[in-house]
Amino acid sequence: MMDLAQQQIFSILFAAGEPMELSRVAAATGMDEQTVQKYLPFLRDSLEDGGIPLQLLVLGEKLQLATLPQFAPVIREALELRRATPLSQAALEVLAIVAYNQPVTRAFVEQVRGVDSSGVISSLLEKQLVEEAGRLELPGRPIAYQTTDVFLRSFGLESLEDLPVLPQEPEEPPDDGQLEGQMGFDQLEDV
């Protein structure tokens, strides 16, 4: 059974329908942010124990109520929503570059990928996986991009700290013209 504080948090998130800043929930309920955070596990348990087909998502500094993933097909059918198209390899590459280096400019993304990425960035903006983060104080005032709450929700992350750790690049071997244990072209014998 939910107590009054849980009911207030639940009501706010249900009525909002989209991610709501933790600070706004705290201010509306008259609690501090730490107290609201302490209620979240209890709210999750209440939803689960009550058989309510909703889940509480923590998306960085925002909270959202969402339906459980297993009900997506019936909801999609009832609301006549078209199925989301999967992301292309190029879109995943750009998304990874933005997520791990944000905020970034289109020029940075293109430098890393080595190809024009304007169309891919436009597509990610349209899908609301990335958003403009402002303009940099550089010549031309380029737009910087960052990931969104939709990105976090789509990939099941609570924050960017939950991204997998990137593998470390191996140290460069000494540049003496040959790798240890390998022959140079001048050492090849005619066969």
mmCIF file with all atom_site columns, C-alpha atoms in Angstrom:
data_model
loop_
_atom_site.group_PDB
_atom_site.id
_atom_site.type_symbol
_atom_site.label_atom_id
_atom_site.label_alt_id
_atom_site.label_comp_id
_atom_site.label_asym_id
_atom_site.label_entity_id
_atom_site.label_seq_id
_atom_site.pdbx_PDB_ins_code
_atom_site.Cartn_x
_atom_site.Cartn_y
_atom_site.Cartn_z
_atom_site.occupancy
_atom_site.B_iso_or_equiv
_atom_site.pdbx_formal_charge
_atom_site.auth_seq_id
_atom_site.auth_comp_id
_atom_site.auth_asym_id
_atom_site.auth_atom_id
_atom_site.pdbx_PDB_model_num
ATOM 1   C CA . MET A 1 1   ? 0.000  0.000   0.000   1.00 0.00 ? 1   MET A CA 1
ATOM 2   C CA . MET A 1 2   ? 1.389  3.397   -0.961  1.00 0.00 ? 2   MET A CA 1
ATOM 3   C CA . ASP A 1 3   ? 1.684  6.065   1.701   1.00 0.00 ? 3   ASP A CA 1
ATOM 4   C CA . LEU A 1 4   ? 0.769  9.700   1.007   1.00 0.00 ? 4   LEU A CA 1
ATOM 5   C CA . ALA A 1 5   ? 4.275  10.717  -0.171  1.00 0.00 ? 5   ALA A CA 1
ATOM 6   C CA . GLN A 1 6   ? 4.401  7.810   -2.642  1.00 0.00 ? 6   GLN A CA 1
ATOM 7   C CA . GLN A 1 7   ? 0.915  8.652   -3.879  1.00 0.00 ? 7   GLN A CA 1
ATOM 8   C CA . GLN A 1 8   ? 1.967  12.268  -4.452  1.00 0.00 ? 8   GLN A CA 1
ATOM 9   C CA . ILE A 1 9   ? 5.093  11.255  -6.395  1.00 0.00 ? 9   ILE A CA 1
ATOM 10  C CA . PHE A 1 10  ? 3.091  8.706   -8.401  1.00 0.00 ? 10  PHE A CA 1
ATOM 11  C CA . SER A 1 11  ? 0.357  11.254  -9.197  1.00 0.00 ? 11  SER A CA 1
ATOM 12  C CA . ILE A 1 12  ? 2.835  13.871  -10.395 1.00 0.00 ? 12  ILE A CA 1
ATOM 13  C CA . LEU A 1 13  ? 4.698  11.433  -12.633 1.00 0.00 ? 13  LEU A CA 1
ATOM 14  C CA . PHE A 1 14  ? 1.481  9.916   -13.994 1.00 0.00 ? 14  PHE A CA 1
ATOM 15  C CA . ALA A 1 15  ? 0.040  13.332  -14.847 1.00 0.00 ? 15  ALA A CA 1
ATOM 16  C CA . ALA A 1 16  ? 3.307  14.547  -16.403 1.00 0.00 ? 16  ALA A CA 1
ATOM 17  C CA . GLY A 1 17  ? 3.504  11.666  -18.865 1.00 0.00 ? 17  GLY A CA 1
ATOM 18  C CA . GLU A 1 18  ? 7.102  12.549  -19.726 1.00 0.00 ? 18  GLU A CA 1
ATOM 19  C CA . PRO A 1 19  ? 10.326 12.792  -17.729 1.00 0.00 ? 19  PRO A CA 1
ATOM 20  C CA . MET A 1 20  ? 10.058 15.235  -14.829 1.00 0.00 ? 20  MET A CA 1
ATOM 21  C CA . GLU A 1 21  ? 13.011 16.781  -13.022 1.00 0.00 ? 21  GLU A CA 1
ATOM 22  C CA . LEU A 1 22  ? 13.594 15.325  -9.584  1.00 0.00 ? 22  LEU A CA 1
ATOM 23  C CA . SER A 1 23  ? 13.908 18.871  -8.208  1.00 0.00 ? 23  SER A CA 1
ATOM 24  C CA . ARG A 1 24  ? 10.402 19.770  -9.453  1.00 0.00 ? 24  ARG A CA 1
ATOM 25  C CA . VAL A 1 25  ? 8.890  16.648  -7.886  1.00 0.00 ? 25  VAL A CA 1
ATOM 26  C CA . ALA A 1 26  ? 10.647 17.466  -4.610  1.00 0.00 ? 26  ALA A CA 1
ATOM 27  C CA . ALA A 1 27  ? 9.464  21.094  -4.658  1.00 0.00 ? 27  ALA A CA 1
ATOM 28  C CA . ALA A 1 28  ? 5.867  20.126  -5.457  1.00 0.00 ? 28  ALA A CA 1
ATOM 29  C CA . THR A 1 29  ? 5.700  17.579  -2.631  1.00 0.00 ? 29  THR A CA 1
ATOM 30  C CA . GLY A 1 30  ? 7.489  19.770  -0.103  1.00 0.00 ? 30  GLY A CA 1
ATOM 31  C CA . MET A 1 31  ? 10.315 17.259  0.283   1.00 0.00 ? 31  MET A CA 1
ATOM 32  C CA . ASP A 1 32  ? 14.002 17.570  -0.471  1.00 0.00 ? 32  ASP A CA 1
ATOM 33  C CA . GLU A 1 33  ? 15.503 15.612  -3.375  1.00 0.00 ? 33  GLU A CA 1
ATOM 34  C CA . GLN A 1 34  ? 17.187 13.043  -1.110  1.00 0.00 ? 34  GLN A CA 1
ATOM 35  C CA . THR A 1 35  ? 13.842 12.221  0.556   1.00 0.00 ? 35  THR A CA 1
ATOM 36  C CA . VAL A 1 36  ? 12.155 11.759  -2.825  1.00 0.00 ? 36  VAL A CA 1
ATOM 37  C CA . GLN A 1 37  ? 15.011 9.469   -3.870  1.00 0.00 ? 37  GLN A CA 1
ATOM 38  C CA . LYS A 1 38  ? 14.530 7.397   -0.700  1.00 0.00 ? 38  LYS A CA 1
ATOM 39  C CA . TYR A 1 39  ? 10.884 6.822   -1.699  1.00 0.00 ? 39  TYR A CA 1
ATOM 40  C CA . LEU A 1 40  ? 11.708 5.549   -5.200  1.00 0.00 ? 40  LEU A CA 1
ATOM 41  C CA . PRO A 1 41  ? 12.504 1.915   -4.240  1.00 0.00 ? 41  PRO A CA 1
ATOM 42  C CA . PHE A 1 42  ? 9.269  1.761   -2.224  1.00 0.00 ? 42  PHE A CA 1
ATOM 43  C CA . LEU A 1 43  ? 7.320  3.191   -5.151  1.00 0.00 ? 43  LEU A CA 1
ATOM 44  C CA . ARG A 1 44  ? 8.885  0.614   -7.491  1.00 0.00 ? 44  ARG A CA 1
ATOM 45  C CA . ASP A 1 45  ? 7.983  -2.187  -5.057  1.00 0.00 ? 45  ASP A CA 1
ATOM 46  C CA . SER A 1 46  ? 4.411  -0.888  -4.688  1.00 0.00 ? 46  SER A CA 1
ATOM 47  C CA . LEU A 1 47  ? 3.939  -0.869  -8.458  1.00 0.00 ? 47  LEU A CA 1
ATOM 48  C CA . GLU A 1 48  ? 5.306  -4.393  -8.756  1.00 0.00 ? 48  GLU A CA 1
ATOM 49  C CA . ASP A 1 49  ? 3.471  -5.818  -5.721  1.00 0.00 ? 49  ASP A CA 1
ATOM 50  C CA . GLY A 1 50  ? 0.194  -4.227  -6.829  1.00 0.00 ? 50  GLY A CA 1
ATOM 51  C CA . GLY A 1 51  ? 0.490  -5.787  -10.287 1.00 0.00 ? 51  GLY A CA 1
ATOM 52  C CA . ILE A 1 52  ? 0.361  -2.327  -11.861 1.00 0.00 ? 52  ILE A CA 1
ATOM 53  C CA . PRO A 1 53  ? 1.780  -2.550  -15.408 1.00 0.00 ? 53  PRO A CA 1
ATOM 54  C CA . LEU A 1 54  ? 3.977  0.512   -14.933 1.00 0.00 ? 54  LEU A CA 1
ATOM 55  C CA . GLN A 1 55  ? 7.618  1.008   -14.077 1.00 0.00 ? 55  GLN A CA 1
ATOM 56  C CA . LEU A 1 56  ? 9.484  3.915   -12.543 1.00 0.00 ? 56  LEU A CA 1
ATOM 57  C CA . LEU A 1 57  ? 12.378 5.069   -14.703 1.00 0.00 ? 57  LEU A CA 1
ATOM 58  C CA . VAL A 1 58  ? 15.241 7.174   -13.413 1.00 0.00 ? 58  VAL A CA 1
ATOM 59  C CA . LEU A 1 59  ? 16.750 9.091   -16.326 1.00 0.00 ? 59  LEU A CA 1
ATOM 60  C CA . GLY A 1 60  ? 19.664 11.084  -14.988 1.00 0.00 ? 60  GLY A CA 1
ATOM 61  C CA . GLU A 1 61  ? 18.096 13.777  -12.814 1.00 0.00 ? 61  GLU A CA 1
ATOM 62  C CA . LYS A 1 62  ? 14.587 13.056  -14.121 1.00 0.00 ? 62  LYS A CA 1
ATOM 63  C CA . LEU A 1 63  ? 11.868 10.554  -13.223 1.00 0.00 ? 63  LEU A CA 1
ATOM 64  C CA . GLN A 1 64  ? 9.210  9.011   -15.444 1.00 0.00 ? 64  GLN A CA 1
ATOM 65  C CA . LEU A 1 65  ? 6.420  6.478   -15.213 1.00 0.00 ? 65  LEU A CA 1
ATOM 66  C CA . ALA A 1 66  ? 6.293  4.185   -18.218 1.00 0.00 ? 66  ALA A CA 1
ATOM 67  C CA . THR A 1 67  ? 4.441  1.036   -19.189 1.00 0.00 ? 67  THR A CA 1
ATOM 68  C CA . LEU A 1 68  ? 6.243  -2.269  -18.895 1.00 0.00 ? 68  LEU A CA 1
ATOM 69  C CA . PRO A 1 69  ? 8.002  -3.325  -22.109 1.00 0.00 ? 69  PRO A CA 1
ATOM 70  C CA . GLN A 1 70  ? 5.942  -6.521  -22.498 1.00 0.00 ? 70  GLN A CA 1
ATOM 71  C CA . PHE A 1 71  ? 2.808  -4.427  -23.115 1.00 0.00 ? 71  PHE A CA 1
ATOM 72  C CA . ALA A 1 72  ? 4.324  -2.461  -26.011 1.00 0.00 ? 72  ALA A CA 1
ATOM 73  C CA . PRO A 1 73  ? 2.680  -4.579  -28.775 1.00 0.00 ? 73  PRO A CA 1
ATOM 74  C CA . VAL A 1 74  ? -0.867 -4.167  -27.433 1.00 0.00 ? 74  VAL A CA 1
ATOM 75  C CA . ILE A 1 75  ? -0.348 -0.453  -26.746 1.00 0.00 ? 75  ILE A CA 1
ATOM 76  C CA . ARG A 1 76  ? 1.082  0.041   -30.227 1.00 0.00 ? 76  ARG A CA 1
ATOM 77  C CA . GLU A 1 77  ? -1.956 -1.732  -31.700 1.00 0.00 ? 77  GLU A CA 1
ATOM 78  C CA . ALA A 1 78  ? -4.469 0.244   -29.627 1.00 0.00 ? 78  ALA A CA 1
ATOM 79  C CA . LEU A 1 79  ? -2.868 3.593   -30.382 1.00 0.00 ? 79  LEU A CA 1
ATOM 80  C CA . GLU A 1 80  ? -2.076 2.628   -33.981 1.00 0.00 ? 80  GLU A CA 1
ATOM 81  C CA . LEU A 1 81  ? 1.546  3.566   -33.514 1.00 0.00 ? 81  LEU A CA 1
ATOM 82  C CA . ARG A 1 82  ? 3.975  2.555   -36.206 1.00 0.00 ? 82  ARG A CA 1
ATOM 83  C CA . ARG A 1 83  ? 6.832  0.368   -35.126 1.00 0.00 ? 83  ARG A CA 1
ATOM 84  C CA . ALA A 1 84  ? 10.046 2.255   -34.557 1.00 0.00 ? 84  ALA A CA 1
ATOM 85  C CA . THR A 1 85  ? 12.583 1.503   -37.245 1.00 0.00 ? 85  THR A CA 1
ATOM 86  C CA . PRO A 1 86  ? 15.875 0.163   -35.983 1.00 0.00 ? 86  PRO A CA 1
ATOM 87  C CA . LEU A 1 87  ? 18.883 2.449   -36.029 1.00 0.00 ? 87  LEU A CA 1
ATOM 88  C CA . SER A 1 88  ? 21.361 2.084   -38.868 1.00 0.00 ? 88  SER A CA 1
ATOM 89  C CA . GLN A 1 89  ? 25.017 1.282   -38.234 1.00 0.00 ? 89  GLN A CA 1
ATOM 90  C CA . ALA A 1 90  ? 25.864 4.906   -39.063 1.00 0.00 ? 90  ALA A CA 1
ATOM 91  C CA . ALA A 1 91  ? 23.280 6.180   -36.562 1.00 0.00 ? 91  ALA A CA 1
ATOM 92  C CA . LEU A 1 92  ? 24.676 3.908   -33.839 1.00 0.00 ? 92  LEU A CA 1
ATOM 93  C CA . GLU A 1 93  ? 28.192 5.151   -34.578 1.00 0.00 ? 93  GLU A CA 1
ATOM 94  C CA . VAL A 1 94  ? 27.157 8.805   -34.348 1.00 0.00 ? 94  VAL A CA 1
ATOM 95  C CA . LEU A 1 95  ? 25.128 8.135   -31.210 1.00 0.00 ? 95  LEU A CA 1
ATOM 96  C CA . ALA A 1 96  ? 28.126 6.462   -29.560 1.00 0.00 ? 96  ALA A CA 1
ATOM 97  C CA . ILE A 1 97  ? 30.404 9.368   -30.483 1.00 0.00 ? 97  ILE A CA 1
ATOM 98  C CA . VAL A 1 98  ? 27.926 11.883  -29.049 1.00 0.00 ? 98  VAL A CA 1
ATOM 99  C CA . ALA A 1 99  ? 27.197 9.841   -25.908 1.00 0.00 ? 99  ALA A CA 1
ATOM 100 C CA . TYR A 1 100 ? 30.838 9.329   -24.959 1.00 0.00 ? 100 TYR A CA 1
ATOM 101 C CA . ASN A 1 101 ? 32.125 12.798  -25.907 1.00 0.00 ? 101 ASN A CA 1
ATOM 102 C CA . GLN A 1 102 ? 29.196 15.196  -25.427 1.00 0.00 ? 102 GLN A CA 1
ATOM 103 C CA . PRO A 1 103 ? 28.674 17.950  -26.093 1.00 0.00 ? 103 PRO A CA 1
ATOM 104 C CA . VAL A 1 104 ? 30.149 17.583  -29.603 1.00 0.00 ? 104 VAL A CA 1
ATOM 105 C CA . THR A 1 105 ? 29.885 19.388  -32.911 1.00 0.00 ? 105 THR A CA 1
ATOM 106 C CA . ARG A 1 106 ? 28.992 17.850  -36.259 1.00 0.00 ? 106 ARG A CA 1
ATOM 107 C CA . ALA A 1 107 ? 32.578 18.555  -37.380 1.00 0.00 ? 107 ALA A CA 1
ATOM 108 C CA . PHE A 1 108 ? 33.921 16.488  -34.458 1.00 0.00 ? 108 PHE A CA 1
ATOM 109 C CA . VAL A 1 109 ? 31.617 13.580  -35.335 1.00 0.00 ? 109 VAL A CA 1
ATOM 110 C CA . GLU A 1 110 ? 32.696 13.773  -38.975 1.00 0.00 ? 110 GLU A CA 1
ATOM 111 C CA . GLN A 1 111 ? 36.362 13.903  -37.990 1.00 0.00 ? 111 GLN A CA 1
ATOM 112 C CA . VAL A 1 112 ? 35.978 10.727  -35.922 1.00 0.00 ? 112 VAL A CA 1
ATOM 113 C CA . ARG A 1 113 ? 33.910 8.896   -38.569 1.00 0.00 ? 113 ARG A CA 1
ATOM 114 C CA . GLY A 1 114 ? 35.706 10.258  -41.604 1.00 0.00 ? 114 GLY A CA 1
ATOM 115 C CA . VAL A 1 115 ? 32.452 10.820  -43.528 1.00 0.00 ? 115 VAL A CA 1
ATOM 116 C CA . ASP A 1 116 ? 29.669 13.406  -43.755 1.00 0.00 ? 116 ASP A CA 1
ATOM 117 C CA . SER A 1 117 ? 27.270 12.881  -40.854 1.00 0.00 ? 117 SER A CA 1
ATOM 118 C CA . SER A 1 118 ? 24.779 15.715  -41.294 1.00 0.00 ? 118 SER A CA 1
ATOM 119 C CA . GLY A 1 119 ? 21.977 13.408  -42.472 1.00 0.00 ? 119 GLY A CA 1
ATOM 120 C CA . VAL A 1 120 ? 22.527 10.988  -39.609 1.00 0.00 ? 120 VAL A CA 1
ATOM 121 C CA . ILE A 1 121 ? 22.536 13.791  -37.045 1.00 0.00 ? 121 ILE A CA 1
ATOM 122 C CA . SER A 1 122 ? 19.300 15.150  -38.539 1.00 0.00 ? 122 SER A CA 1
ATOM 123 C CA . SER A 1 123 ? 17.739 11.705  -38.227 1.00 0.00 ? 123 SER A CA 1
ATOM 124 C CA . LEU A 1 124 ? 18.830 11.391  -34.588 1.00 0.00 ? 124 LEU A CA 1
ATOM 125 C CA . LEU A 1 125 ? 17.436 14.861  -33.862 1.00 0.00 ? 125 LEU A CA 1
ATOM 126 C CA . GLU A 1 126 ? 14.124 13.819  -35.435 1.00 0.00 ? 126 GLU A CA 1
ATOM 127 C CA . LYS A 1 127 ? 14.022 10.654  -33.314 1.00 0.00 ? 127 LYS A CA 1
ATOM 128 C CA . GLN A 1 128 ? 14.844 12.848  -30.270 1.00 0.00 ? 128 GLN A CA 1
ATOM 129 C CA . LEU A 1 129 ? 17.877 10.744  -29.367 1.00 0.00 ? 129 LEU A CA 1
ATOM 130 C CA . VAL A 1 130 ? 20.126 13.811  -29.544 1.00 0.00 ? 130 VAL A CA 1
ATOM 131 C CA . GLU A 1 131 ? 19.404 17.493  -29.056 1.00 0.00 ? 131 GLU A CA 1
ATOM 132 C CA . GLU A 1 132 ? 21.158 20.795  -29.477 1.00 0.00 ? 132 GLU A CA 1
ATOM 133 C CA . ALA A 1 133 ? 23.226 21.677  -26.421 1.00 0.00 ? 133 ALA A CA 1
ATOM 134 C CA . GLY A 1 134 ? 23.934 25.252  -27.480 1.00 0.00 ? 134 GLY A CA 1
ATOM 135 C CA . ARG A 1 135 ? 26.534 26.938  -29.635 1.00 0.00 ? 135 ARG A CA 1
ATOM 136 C CA . LEU A 1 136 ? 30.256 26.956  -29.040 1.00 0.00 ? 136 LEU A CA 1
ATOM 137 C CA . GLU A 1 137 ? 32.212 30.183  -28.752 1.00 0.00 ? 137 GLU A CA 1
ATOM 138 C CA . LEU A 1 138 ? 34.285 29.379  -31.843 1.00 0.00 ? 138 LEU A CA 1
ATOM 139 C CA . PRO A 1 139 ? 34.352 30.924  -35.302 1.00 0.00 ? 139 PRO A CA 1
ATOM 140 C CA . GLY A 1 140 ? 31.061 30.155  -37.024 1.00 0.00 ? 140 GLY A CA 1
ATOM 141 C CA . ARG A 1 141 ? 29.473 29.388  -33.632 1.00 0.00 ? 141 ARG A CA 1
ATOM 142 C CA . PRO A 1 142 ? 28.929 25.674  -34.379 1.00 0.00 ? 142 PRO A CA 1
ATOM 143 C CA . ILE A 1 143 ? 26.044 23.818  -32.748 1.00 0.00 ? 143 ILE A CA 1
ATOM 144 C CA . ALA A 1 144 ? 26.990 21.296  -30.072 1.00 0.00 ? 144 ALA A CA 1
ATOM 145 C CA . TYR A 1 145 ? 24.908 18.126  -29.609 1.00 0.00 ? 145 TYR A CA 1
ATOM 146 C CA . GLN A 1 146 ? 24.165 15.935  -26.590 1.00 0.00 ? 146 GLN A CA 1
ATOM 147 C CA . THR A 1 147 ? 22.030 12.871  -25.869 1.00 0.00 ? 147 THR A CA 1
ATOM 148 C CA . THR A 1 148 ? 18.501 13.143  -24.455 1.00 0.00 ? 148 THR A CA 1
ATOM 149 C CA . ASP A 1 149 ? 16.235 11.425  -21.941 1.00 0.00 ? 149 ASP A CA 1
ATOM 150 C CA . VAL A 1 150 ? 14.801 9.477   -24.883 1.00 0.00 ? 150 VAL A CA 1
ATOM 151 C CA . PHE A 1 151 ? 18.312 8.103   -25.495 1.00 0.00 ? 151 PHE A CA 1
ATOM 152 C CA . LEU A 1 152 ? 18.608 7.009   -21.858 1.00 0.00 ? 152 LEU A CA 1
ATOM 153 C CA . ARG A 1 153 ? 15.146 5.415   -21.895 1.00 0.00 ? 153 ARG A CA 1
ATOM 154 C CA . SER A 1 154 ? 15.712 3.701   -25.261 1.00 0.00 ? 154 SER A CA 1
ATOM 155 C CA . PHE A 1 155 ? 18.943 2.108   -24.114 1.00 0.00 ? 155 PHE A CA 1
ATOM 156 C CA . GLY A 1 156 ? 17.746 1.294   -20.574 1.00 0.00 ? 156 GLY A CA 1
ATOM 157 C CA . LEU A 1 157 ? 20.205 3.618   -18.851 1.00 0.00 ? 157 LEU A CA 1
ATOM 158 C CA . GLU A 1 158 ? 19.646 5.699   -15.731 1.00 0.00 ? 158 GLU A CA 1
ATOM 159 C CA . SER A 1 159 ? 22.518 8.047   -16.542 1.00 0.00 ? 159 SER A CA 1
ATOM 160 C CA . LEU A 1 160 ? 25.499 8.372   -18.856 1.00 0.00 ? 160 LEU A CA 1
ATOM 161 C CA . GLU A 1 161 ? 27.658 6.815   -16.135 1.00 0.00 ? 161 GLU A CA 1
ATOM 162 C CA . ASP A 1 162 ? 25.885 3.530   -16.963 1.00 0.00 ? 162 ASP A CA 1
ATOM 163 C CA . LEU A 1 163 ? 27.410 3.469   -20.457 1.00 0.00 ? 163 LEU A CA 1
ATOM 164 C CA . PRO A 1 164 ? 29.800 0.545   -20.937 1.00 0.00 ? 164 PRO A CA 1
ATOM 165 C CA . VAL A 1 165 ? 33.435 1.406   -20.357 1.00 0.00 ? 165 VAL A CA 1
ATOM 166 C CA . LEU A 1 166 ? 35.328 1.835   -23.619 1.00 0.00 ? 166 LEU A CA 1
ATOM 167 C CA . PRO A 1 167 ? 38.261 -0.539  -24.100 1.00 0.00 ? 167 PRO A CA 1
ATOM 168 C CA . GLN A 1 168 ? 41.641 1.091   -23.676 1.00 0.00 ? 168 GLN A CA 1
ATOM 169 C CA . GLU A 1 169 ? 43.816 1.340   -26.756 1.00 0.00 ? 169 GLU A CA 1
ATOM 170 C CA . PRO A 1 170 ? 47.019 -0.686  -26.497 1.00 0.00 ? 170 PRO A CA 1
ATOM 171 C CA . GLU A 1 171 ? 50.175 1.324   -26.034 1.00 0.00 ? 171 GLU A CA 1
ATOM 172 C CA . GLU A 1 172 ? 51.988 2.211   -29.236 1.00 0.00 ? 172 GLU A CA 1
ATOM 173 C CA . PRO A 1 173 ? 55.007 -0.020  -29.896 1.00 0.00 ? 173 PRO A CA 1
ATOM 174 C CA . PRO A 1 174 ? 58.310 1.759   -30.384 1.00 0.00 ? 174 PRO A CA 1
ATOM 175 C CA . ASP A 1 175 ? 58.574 3.091   -33.931 1.00 0.00 ? 175 ASP A CA 1
ATOM 176 C CA . ASP A 1 176 ? 61.846 1.552   -35.045 1.00 0.00 ? 176 ASP A CA 1
ATOM 177 C CA . GLY A 1 177 ? 60.472 0.433   -38.395 1.00 0.00 ? 177 GLY A CA 1
ATOM 178 C CA . GLN A 1 178 ? 59.868 -3.137  -37.242 1.00 0.00 ? 178 GLN A CA 1
ATOM 179 C CA . LEU A 1 179 ? 57.699 -4.806  -34.702 1.00 0.00 ? 179 LEU A CA 1
ATOM 180 C CA . GLU A 1 180 ? 59.468 -7.112  -32.330 1.00 0.00 ? 180 GLU A CA 1
ATOM 181 C CA . GLY A 1 181 ? 59.326 -10.689 -33.595 1.00 0.00 ? 181 GLY A CA 1
ATOM 182 C CA . GLN A 1 182 ? 58.386 -9.638  -37.141 1.00 0.00 ? 182 GLN A CA 1
ATOM 183 C CA . MET A 1 183 ? 60.626 -9.337  -40.143 1.00 0.00 ? 183 MET A CA 1
ATOM 184 C CA . GLY A 1 184 ? 60.939 -6.223  -42.234 1.00 0.00 ? 184 GLY A CA 1
ATOM 185 C CA . PHE A 1 185 ? 60.622 -6.366  -46.021 1.00 0.00 ? 185 PHE A CA 1
ATOM 186 C CA . ASP A 1 186 ? 64.388 -6.131  -46.359 1.00 0.00 ? 186 ASP A CA 1
ATOM 187 C CA . GLN A 1 187 ? 64.754 -9.385  -44.396 1.00 0.00 ? 187 GLN A CA 1
ATOM 188 C CA . LEU A 1 188 ? 62.548 -11.481 -46.703 1.00 0.00 ? 188 LEU A CA 1
ATOM 189 C CA . GLU A 1 189 ? 64.284 -14.172 -48.628 1.00 0.00 ? 189 GLU A CA 1
ATOM 190 C CA . ASP A 1 190 ? 63.406 -15.117 -52.168 1.00 0.00 ? 190 ASP A CA 1
ATOM 191 C CA . VAL A 1 191 ? 61.433 -18.319 -52.190 1.00 0.00 ? 191 VAL A CA 1
#
